[in-house]
Short mmCIF file of C-alpha atoms and ligand atoms in Angstrom, two decimals:
data_model
loop_
_atom_site.label_atom_id
_atom_site.label_comp_id
_atom_site.label_asym_id
_atom_site.label_seq_id
_atom_site.Cartn_x
_atom_site.Cartn_y
_atom_site.Cartn_z
CA MET A 266 -0.02 -0.02 0.06
CA GLU A 267 1.24 3.48 -0.87
CA PHE A 268 0.19 6.65 0.86
CA PRO A 269 0.63 9.83 -1.15
CA ALA A 270 0.84 13.09 0.89
CA ALA A 271 -2.62 14.19 -0.47
CA LEU A 272 -4.19 10.99 0.92
CA LYS A 273 -2.51 11.31 4.34
CA GLN A 274 -3.82 14.89 4.54
CA LEU A 275 -7.38 13.74 3.78
CA ILE A 276 -7.22 11.25 6.55
CA HIS A 277 -5.38 13.30 9.21
CA GLN A 278 -7.36 16.52 8.82
CA PRO A 279 -11.06 16.53 9.73
CA GLN A 280 -13.30 16.01 6.74
CA ASN A 281 -17.03 15.58 6.27
CA THR A 282 -16.85 11.91 5.52
CA VAL A 283 -19.18 9.18 4.49
CA ILE A 284 -18.24 5.52 4.49
CA VAL A 285 -20.22 3.27 2.17
CA SER A 286 -20.44 -0.50 1.76
CA HIS A 287 -22.40 -2.94 -0.40
CA ARG A 288 -25.98 -4.21 -0.53
CA ASN A 289 -26.70 -7.02 1.91
CA PRO A 290 -23.81 -6.00 4.08
CA ASP A 291 -21.96 -8.91 5.70
CA GLY A 292 -19.60 -8.97 8.63
CA ASP A 293 -16.73 -7.74 6.58
CA ALA A 294 -18.70 -4.84 5.25
CA ILE A 295 -20.00 -3.81 8.58
CA GLY A 296 -16.71 -4.50 10.42
CA SER A 297 -14.59 -2.51 7.95
CA THR A 298 -16.87 0.48 7.79
CA LEU A 299 -17.28 0.80 11.61
CA ALA A 300 -13.57 0.20 12.14
CA MET A 301 -12.85 3.07 9.63
CA ARG A 302 -15.45 5.17 11.37
CA HIS A 303 -13.93 4.69 14.87
CA TYR A 304 -10.45 5.39 13.43
CA LEU A 305 -11.49 8.64 11.67
CA ASP A 306 -13.44 9.77 14.70
CA GLN A 307 -10.05 10.09 16.43
CA PHE A 308 -9.01 12.70 13.91
CA GLY A 309 -12.21 14.78 14.27
CA HIS A 310 -13.94 13.74 11.01
CA THR A 311 -17.75 14.11 10.88
CA VAL A 312 -18.55 10.56 9.80
CA HIS A 313 -21.67 8.81 8.61
CA VAL A 314 -21.89 5.26 7.46
CA VAL A 315 -24.40 4.52 4.74
CA PHE A 316 -25.48 1.06 3.39
CA PRO A 317 -27.89 0.41 0.53
CA SER A 318 -29.84 -2.14 2.55
CA GLU A 319 -30.18 -3.48 6.06
CA PHE A 320 -27.62 -5.59 7.87
CA PRO A 321 -28.11 -8.84 9.91
CA GLU A 322 -29.25 -8.36 13.47
CA GLU A 323 -26.31 -9.95 15.25
CA PHE A 324 -24.08 -7.00 14.10
CA GLU A 325 -26.19 -4.58 16.21
CA ALA A 326 -23.79 -5.63 18.95
CA LEU A 327 -20.98 -3.69 17.24
CA PRO A 328 -20.35 -0.18 18.52
CA GLY A 329 -21.65 2.51 16.15
CA SER A 330 -24.02 0.16 14.28
CA GLU A 331 -26.86 2.16 15.82
CA ASP A 332 -25.97 5.20 13.72
CA ILE A 333 -25.82 3.49 10.29
CA LEU A 334 -28.14 4.99 7.77
CA ILE A 335 -29.84 2.57 5.37
CA TRP A 336 -30.60 3.99 1.87
CA ASP A 337 -33.68 1.71 1.33
CA ILE A 338 -35.27 3.02 4.58
CA HIS A 339 -33.89 6.53 5.19
CA THR A 340 -33.48 7.60 1.46
CA GLU A 341 -34.16 11.35 1.99
CA GLU A 342 -31.93 11.56 5.13
CA CYS A 343 -29.11 9.79 3.18
CA LYS A 344 -29.43 12.25 0.33
CA HIS A 345 -29.37 15.12 2.74
CA VAL A 346 -26.25 13.75 4.49
CA LEU A 347 -24.43 12.77 1.33
CA ALA A 348 -24.84 16.19 -0.34
CA LYS A 349 -22.71 17.69 2.49
CA LYS A 350 -19.80 15.24 2.20
CA ASN A 351 -16.40 15.95 0.74
CA LEU A 352 -14.74 12.59 1.40
CA PHE A 353 -16.31 9.24 0.22
CA ILE A 354 -14.73 6.02 1.39
CA PHE A 355 -15.91 2.84 -0.35
CA LEU A 356 -15.19 -0.37 1.50
CA ASP A 357 -15.72 -4.01 0.48
CA PHE A 358 -17.01 -3.34 -2.98
CA ASN A 359 -15.38 -2.19 -6.22
CA ALA A 360 -18.17 -1.22 -8.66
CA LEU A 361 -20.94 1.32 -8.19
CA ASN A 362 -23.55 -1.18 -9.42
CA ARG A 363 -22.97 -3.05 -6.12
CA ILE A 364 -24.67 -0.12 -4.35
CA ASP A 365 -27.56 0.32 -6.78
CA LYS A 366 -29.44 3.62 -6.52
CA LEU A 367 -27.07 4.87 -3.91
CA GLY A 368 -24.32 4.64 -6.49
CA ASP A 369 -26.41 6.57 -9.10
CA TYR A 370 -26.95 9.33 -6.49
CA LEU A 371 -23.36 9.73 -5.17
CA LYS A 372 -21.74 9.28 -8.63
CA ASN A 373 -22.22 12.98 -9.46
CA LEU A 374 -21.43 14.48 -6.11
CA PRO A 375 -18.23 16.45 -5.83
CA GLY A 376 -15.48 15.23 -3.37
CA GLN A 377 -12.49 12.91 -3.00
CA ARG A 378 -12.92 9.18 -3.12
CA ILE A 379 -10.94 6.31 -1.52
CA MET A 380 -11.69 2.66 -2.27
CA ILE A 381 -10.40 -0.27 -0.14
CA ASP A 382 -11.50 -3.66 -1.41
CA HIS A 383 -10.54 -7.32 -2.07
CA HIS A 384 -12.94 -8.31 -4.82
CA LEU A 385 -11.72 -9.16 -8.32
CA TYR A 386 -11.69 -6.75 -11.24
CA PRO A 387 -12.31 -3.28 -9.79
CA ASP A 388 -13.85 -0.37 -11.68
CA GLN A 389 -12.02 2.90 -11.48
CA ILE A 390 -14.33 4.40 -8.90
CA ALA A 391 -11.97 6.42 -6.61
CA ASP A 392 -9.05 8.84 -6.64
CA PHE A 393 -7.11 6.53 -4.29
CA MET A 394 -7.73 2.90 -5.04
CA PHE A 395 -6.57 -0.04 -2.85
CA SER A 396 -7.48 -3.30 -4.45
CA GLU A 397 -5.97 -6.56 -3.22
CA PRO A 398 -7.96 -9.62 -4.41
CA GLU A 399 -5.56 -11.82 -2.54
CA ALA A 400 -6.49 -10.24 0.86
CA SER A 401 -8.64 -12.33 3.16
CA SER A 402 -11.01 -9.47 3.88
CA THR A 403 -11.50 -5.75 3.60
CA CYS A 404 -10.98 -5.64 7.40
CA GLU A 405 -7.49 -7.11 6.90
CA MET A 406 -6.87 -4.27 4.41
CA VAL A 407 -8.27 -1.61 6.74
CA TYR A 408 -5.83 -2.87 9.49
CA ARG A 409 -2.91 -2.61 7.06
CA PHE A 410 -4.13 0.71 5.86
CA ILE A 411 -4.16 2.21 9.34
CA GLN A 412 -0.77 0.65 10.22
CA GLY A 413 0.69 1.62 6.77
CA ILE A 414 -0.20 5.25 7.20
CA GLY A 415 1.55 5.22 10.56
CA ASP A 416 -1.50 5.18 12.90
CA GLY A 417 -1.15 1.77 14.55
CA GLN A 418 -1.64 3.35 17.91
CA LYS A 419 -5.16 4.34 16.84
CA ILE A 420 -6.21 0.62 16.69
CA ASN A 421 -7.91 0.63 20.06
CA PRO A 422 -10.23 -2.25 21.27
CA THR A 423 -13.24 -0.71 19.48
CA VAL A 424 -11.55 -0.43 16.17
CA GLY A 425 -10.00 -3.87 16.81
CA LYS A 426 -13.27 -5.49 17.54
CA CYS A 427 -14.74 -4.32 14.31
CA ILE A 428 -11.66 -5.48 12.31
CA PHE A 429 -11.73 -8.90 14.06
CA THR A 430 -15.35 -9.33 12.98
CA GLY A 431 -14.52 -9.12 9.29
CA LEU A 432 -11.54 -11.38 9.65
CA VAL A 433 -13.70 -14.01 11.23
CA THR A 434 -16.67 -13.76 8.87
CA ASP A 435 -14.75 -13.57 5.60
CA THR A 436 -12.57 -16.51 6.53
CA GLY A 437 -15.36 -18.62 7.93
CA SER A 438 -13.65 -18.57 11.33
CA PHE A 439 -10.12 -18.84 9.86
CA ARG A 440 -10.99 -21.86 7.65
CA HIS A 441 -10.44 -20.39 4.23
CA ALA A 442 -8.87 -17.39 2.44
CA THR A 443 -6.36 -17.00 5.29
CA ASN A 444 -2.76 -16.07 5.04
CA ALA A 445 0.03 -15.53 7.47
CA ALA A 446 -0.90 -11.82 7.83
CA VAL A 447 -4.38 -12.81 9.01
CA TYR A 448 -3.08 -14.76 11.95
CA ARG A 449 -0.60 -12.02 12.87
CA ILE A 450 -3.29 -9.42 12.70
CA ALA A 451 -5.63 -11.53 14.78
CA ALA A 452 -2.91 -11.99 17.35
CA ASP A 453 -2.13 -8.32 17.48
CA LEU A 454 -5.74 -7.45 17.89
CA VAL A 455 -6.14 -9.84 20.84
CA GLU A 456 -3.01 -8.30 22.36
CA ARG A 457 -4.63 -4.91 21.98
CA GLY A 458 -7.60 -6.03 24.11
CA VAL A 459 -10.06 -7.50 21.61
CA ASP A 460 -12.17 -10.29 23.18
CA ASP A 461 -11.95 -12.81 20.38
CA THR A 462 -14.39 -15.19 22.08
CA ALA A 463 -17.01 -12.51 22.43
CA VAL A 464 -16.72 -11.69 18.66
CA GLN A 465 -17.13 -15.42 17.82
CA ASP A 466 -20.10 -15.53 20.10
CA MET A 467 -21.70 -12.55 18.52
CA ILE A 468 -21.34 -14.06 15.07
CA PHE A 469 -22.09 -17.77 15.60
CA ASN A 470 -23.86 -18.21 18.90
CA SER A 471 -26.45 -15.55 18.59
CA GLN A 472 -29.01 -17.27 16.26
CA LYS A 473 -32.66 -17.32 16.80
CA GLU A 474 -34.33 -20.66 17.26
CA LYS A 475 -36.30 -20.19 14.00
CA ASN A 476 -32.97 -19.93 12.04
CA LEU A 477 -31.85 -23.31 13.24
CA ARG A 478 -35.25 -24.79 12.25
CA LEU A 479 -34.88 -23.06 8.79
CA LEU A 480 -31.48 -24.67 8.45
CA GLY A 481 -33.05 -28.05 9.22
CA HIS A 482 -35.71 -27.45 6.63
CA CYS A 483 -33.08 -26.52 4.12
CA LEU A 484 -30.98 -29.61 4.67
CA VAL A 485 -33.87 -32.08 4.89
CA ASN A 486 -36.33 -30.81 2.35
CA ARG A 487 -34.56 -28.39 0.03
CA MET A 488 -31.08 -29.88 -0.47
CA GLU A 489 -30.24 -31.55 -3.82
CA TYR A 490 -26.98 -33.47 -4.13
CA LEU A 491 -25.60 -34.13 -7.65
CA PRO A 492 -22.67 -36.47 -7.09
CA GLU A 493 -21.97 -36.74 -10.79
CA TYR A 494 -21.00 -33.05 -10.70
CA ARG A 495 -19.75 -32.98 -7.06
CA THR A 496 -22.32 -30.17 -6.59
CA ALA A 497 -24.96 -29.59 -3.96
CA LEU A 498 -27.62 -26.94 -3.85
CA ILE A 499 -30.39 -25.55 -1.77
CA TRP A 500 -33.23 -23.46 -2.99
CA LEU A 501 -35.89 -21.54 -1.05
CA SER A 502 -39.17 -20.35 -2.44
CA LYS A 503 -41.37 -17.31 -1.55
CA LYS A 504 -43.55 -19.72 0.35
CA ASP A 505 -40.58 -20.79 2.49
CA TYR A 506 -39.90 -17.21 3.21
CA GLU A 507 -43.42 -16.76 4.54
CA ILE A 508 -43.65 -20.03 6.52
CA PHE A 509 -40.30 -19.49 8.21
CA ASN A 510 -40.85 -15.73 8.54
CA ILE A 511 -37.35 -15.21 6.94
CA GLN A 512 -35.84 -11.74 7.59
CA ARG A 513 -32.66 -10.04 6.64
CA GLY A 514 -29.61 -12.11 7.37
CA ASP A 515 -31.51 -15.27 8.40
CA THR A 516 -30.16 -17.30 5.41
CA GLU A 517 -26.52 -16.07 5.85
CA GLY A 518 -24.07 -18.96 5.98
CA ILE A 519 -26.52 -21.76 4.91
CA VAL A 520 -24.58 -22.33 1.70
CA ASN A 521 -21.50 -23.19 3.65
CA TYR A 522 -22.99 -26.28 5.11
CA LEU A 523 -23.09 -27.88 1.64
CA LEU A 524 -19.26 -27.54 1.39
CA SER A 525 -18.96 -29.73 4.50
CA ILE A 526 -19.79 -32.81 2.36
CA ARG A 527 -16.42 -34.35 1.60
CA GLU A 528 -16.98 -34.86 -2.19
CA VAL A 529 -18.65 -31.50 -2.87
CA ARG A 530 -16.70 -28.95 -4.88
CA LEU A 531 -19.50 -26.60 -5.81
CA ALA A 532 -22.27 -25.31 -3.51
CA ALA A 533 -25.19 -23.04 -4.40
CA PHE A 534 -27.89 -21.40 -2.47
CA ILE A 535 -30.64 -19.99 -4.68
CA HIS A 536 -33.48 -18.17 -3.01
CA ASN A 537 -36.36 -15.91 -3.85
CA GLN A 538 -36.01 -12.55 -2.35
CA PRO A 539 -38.93 -10.07 -2.57
CA THR A 540 -38.02 -8.68 -6.05
CA VAL A 541 -35.15 -10.84 -7.28
CA VAL A 542 -33.77 -14.40 -7.19
CA LYS A 543 -30.36 -14.28 -5.31
CA LEU A 544 -27.58 -16.82 -6.01
CA SER A 545 -24.76 -17.52 -3.51
CA LEU A 546 -22.11 -19.85 -4.89
CA ARG A 547 -19.17 -21.35 -2.98
CA SER A 548 -16.41 -23.73 -4.17
CA LYS A 549 -13.53 -25.73 -2.94
CA GLY A 550 -10.25 -25.79 -4.95
CA ASP A 551 -9.77 -24.62 -8.49
CA LEU A 552 -13.36 -23.97 -9.51
CA ASP A 553 -13.84 -20.18 -10.07
CA VAL A 554 -17.42 -19.29 -8.98
CA GLN A 555 -16.74 -15.63 -9.59
CA ASP A 556 -16.41 -16.50 -13.18
CA ILE A 557 -19.68 -18.44 -13.21
CA CYS A 558 -21.52 -15.63 -11.56
CA LYS A 559 -20.07 -13.01 -13.87
CA LYS A 560 -20.47 -14.91 -17.16
CA HIS A 561 -23.90 -16.32 -16.64
CA PHE A 562 -25.68 -14.15 -13.97
CA ASN A 563 -24.04 -10.77 -14.19
CA GLY A 564 -22.65 -11.06 -10.71
CA GLY A 565 -19.16 -11.31 -9.16
CA GLY A 566 -17.09 -11.77 -6.01
CA HIS A 567 -14.14 -13.98 -5.29
CA LYS A 568 -12.84 -17.23 -6.80
CA ASN A 569 -14.33 -19.42 -4.02
CA ALA A 570 -17.27 -17.24 -2.95
CA ALA A 571 -19.37 -15.17 -5.26
CA GLY A 572 -23.02 -14.04 -5.76
CA ALA A 573 -25.43 -12.74 -8.33
CA TYR A 574 -29.03 -11.80 -8.87
CA SER A 575 -31.39 -13.03 -11.47
CA HIS A 576 -34.67 -11.61 -12.72
CA ASP A 577 -35.92 -15.11 -13.98
CA SER A 578 -38.19 -17.20 -11.78
CA LEU A 579 -36.72 -19.37 -9.06
CA LYS A 580 -37.36 -22.54 -11.08
CA ALA A 581 -35.77 -21.05 -14.28
CA THR A 582 -32.69 -19.89 -12.24
CA VAL A 583 -32.26 -23.34 -10.65
CA GLU A 584 -32.57 -25.01 -14.06
CA LYS A 585 -30.14 -22.65 -15.61
CA PHE A 586 -27.59 -23.29 -12.84
CA LYS A 587 -27.92 -27.03 -13.30
CA SER A 588 -27.67 -26.70 -17.07
CA LEU A 589 -24.29 -25.08 -16.71
CA LEU A 590 -22.69 -27.92 -14.76
CA PRO A 591 -21.62 -30.11 -17.76
CA GLN A 592 -19.33 -27.29 -18.96
CA TYR A 593 -17.57 -27.31 -15.60
CA LYS A 594 -17.47 -31.03 -15.28
CA GLU A 595 -13.73 -31.36 -15.93
CA VAL A 596 -12.63 -28.92 -13.12
CA LEU A 597 -15.35 -30.26 -10.83
CA LEU A 598 -14.04 -33.87 -11.16
CA LYS A 599 -10.40 -32.99 -11.23
CA LYS A 600 -8.40 -34.67 -8.52
CA GLN A 601 -6.80 -32.18 -6.16
P1 LIG B 965 -22.79 -13.87 -0.80
O1 LIG B 965 -23.05 -15.11 -1.61
O2 LIG B 965 -22.44 -14.12 0.66
O3 LIG B 965 -23.89 -12.76 -0.88
O4 LIG B 965 -21.63 -13.09 -1.49
C1 LIG B 965 -20.34 -13.78 -1.69
C2 LIG B 965 -19.36 -12.77 -2.27
O5 LIG B 965 -19.84 -12.38 -3.62
C3 LIG B 965 -19.30 -11.55 -1.49
O6 LIG B 965 -17.93 -11.13 -1.60
C4 LIG B 965 -20.12 -10.48 -2.20
O7 LIG B 965 -19.68 -9.22 -2.05
C5 LIG B 965 -20.06 -11.00 -3.65
N1 LIG B 965 -21.35 -10.82 -4.37
C6 LIG B 965 -22.56 -11.17 -3.89
N2 LIG B 965 -23.59 -10.88 -4.76
C7 LIG B 965 -22.95 -10.15 -5.77
C8 LIG B 965 -23.41 -9.61 -6.95
O8 LIG B 965 -24.61 -9.60 -7.29
N3 LIG B 965 -22.47 -8.94 -7.76
C9 LIG B 965 -21.18 -8.92 -7.43
N4 LIG B 965 -20.31 -8.27 -8.23
N5 LIG B 965 -20.67 -9.49 -6.27
C10 LIG B 965 -21.56 -10.15 -5.44
MN1 LIG B 966 -15.32 -8.86 2.04
#
């Protein structure tokens, strides 16, 4: 990471700053934005965090989450706040279409822009671009950004807790996408006073009973296993949404259970959200699900974790997904 003088000045002198992350914010989106907020607070910035849509309830335990503005809910307030900003920080996304109408709105506003992100193939959306697809998480990058600029002492337990959250969620509790830096950062954060067990509890042990029952329903009634393609999928219909009273974040992580089958290389979770069908793909090994999402569903993400939206019906989307499998058979069946 390089830090030109103009960037240092933007960070170290109080600005009217907004930090933005992507639709359906996950632990890395929330952790990185709140870490950045608590860091910039220490330099006297006037900071707002804006997300296009709501975040899962468990992250309400993170300090500062109560001030987050949601474009879908507080549109007018967001517009009002954004119009006053001169510094825009984009975290955990790299193309304005990932923030929908919020992107259309802030595209034309004057001001400096910083992007910190670890997804593949960034658009040129900022004056200062930090793009590292090999990073485990945007939170890892935010940690290295703060250290790199020379402000390691500003990583207090609050900033640290937020960073630790994204490290844990984007690596599935240090199971994938890790690297030596991740473990060093995690150790450093614990030394700085982050309660790692409390963060893990917030993420993994704060489910509602109905979510466990929903998971049971998915595994017993909605899972399809296609051994000939080493693929497993789960789909959920609008009716399932009603019966299980599924709310934001309730389906987070379900796709990962499919990967726990030893033979499975490709896992898909395809579900009917109110206006679109959402796909979440995960893979083990060489199969690039980012490529599948981009080529066939106009989505994106990472090699082993990607997502997309479809305007077809649920049934048509599931069929389309299955019809693609023969073209990936070779890599799916490859010994590794
Ligand atoms: P998830 O399946 O958990 O929603 O997302 C997995 C990864 O793919 C995340 O890094 C997320 O940011 C990315 N992703 C999810 N949906 C989309 C999408 O529609 N477009 C793009 N470009 N990336 C997505
Ligand atoms: Mn991320």
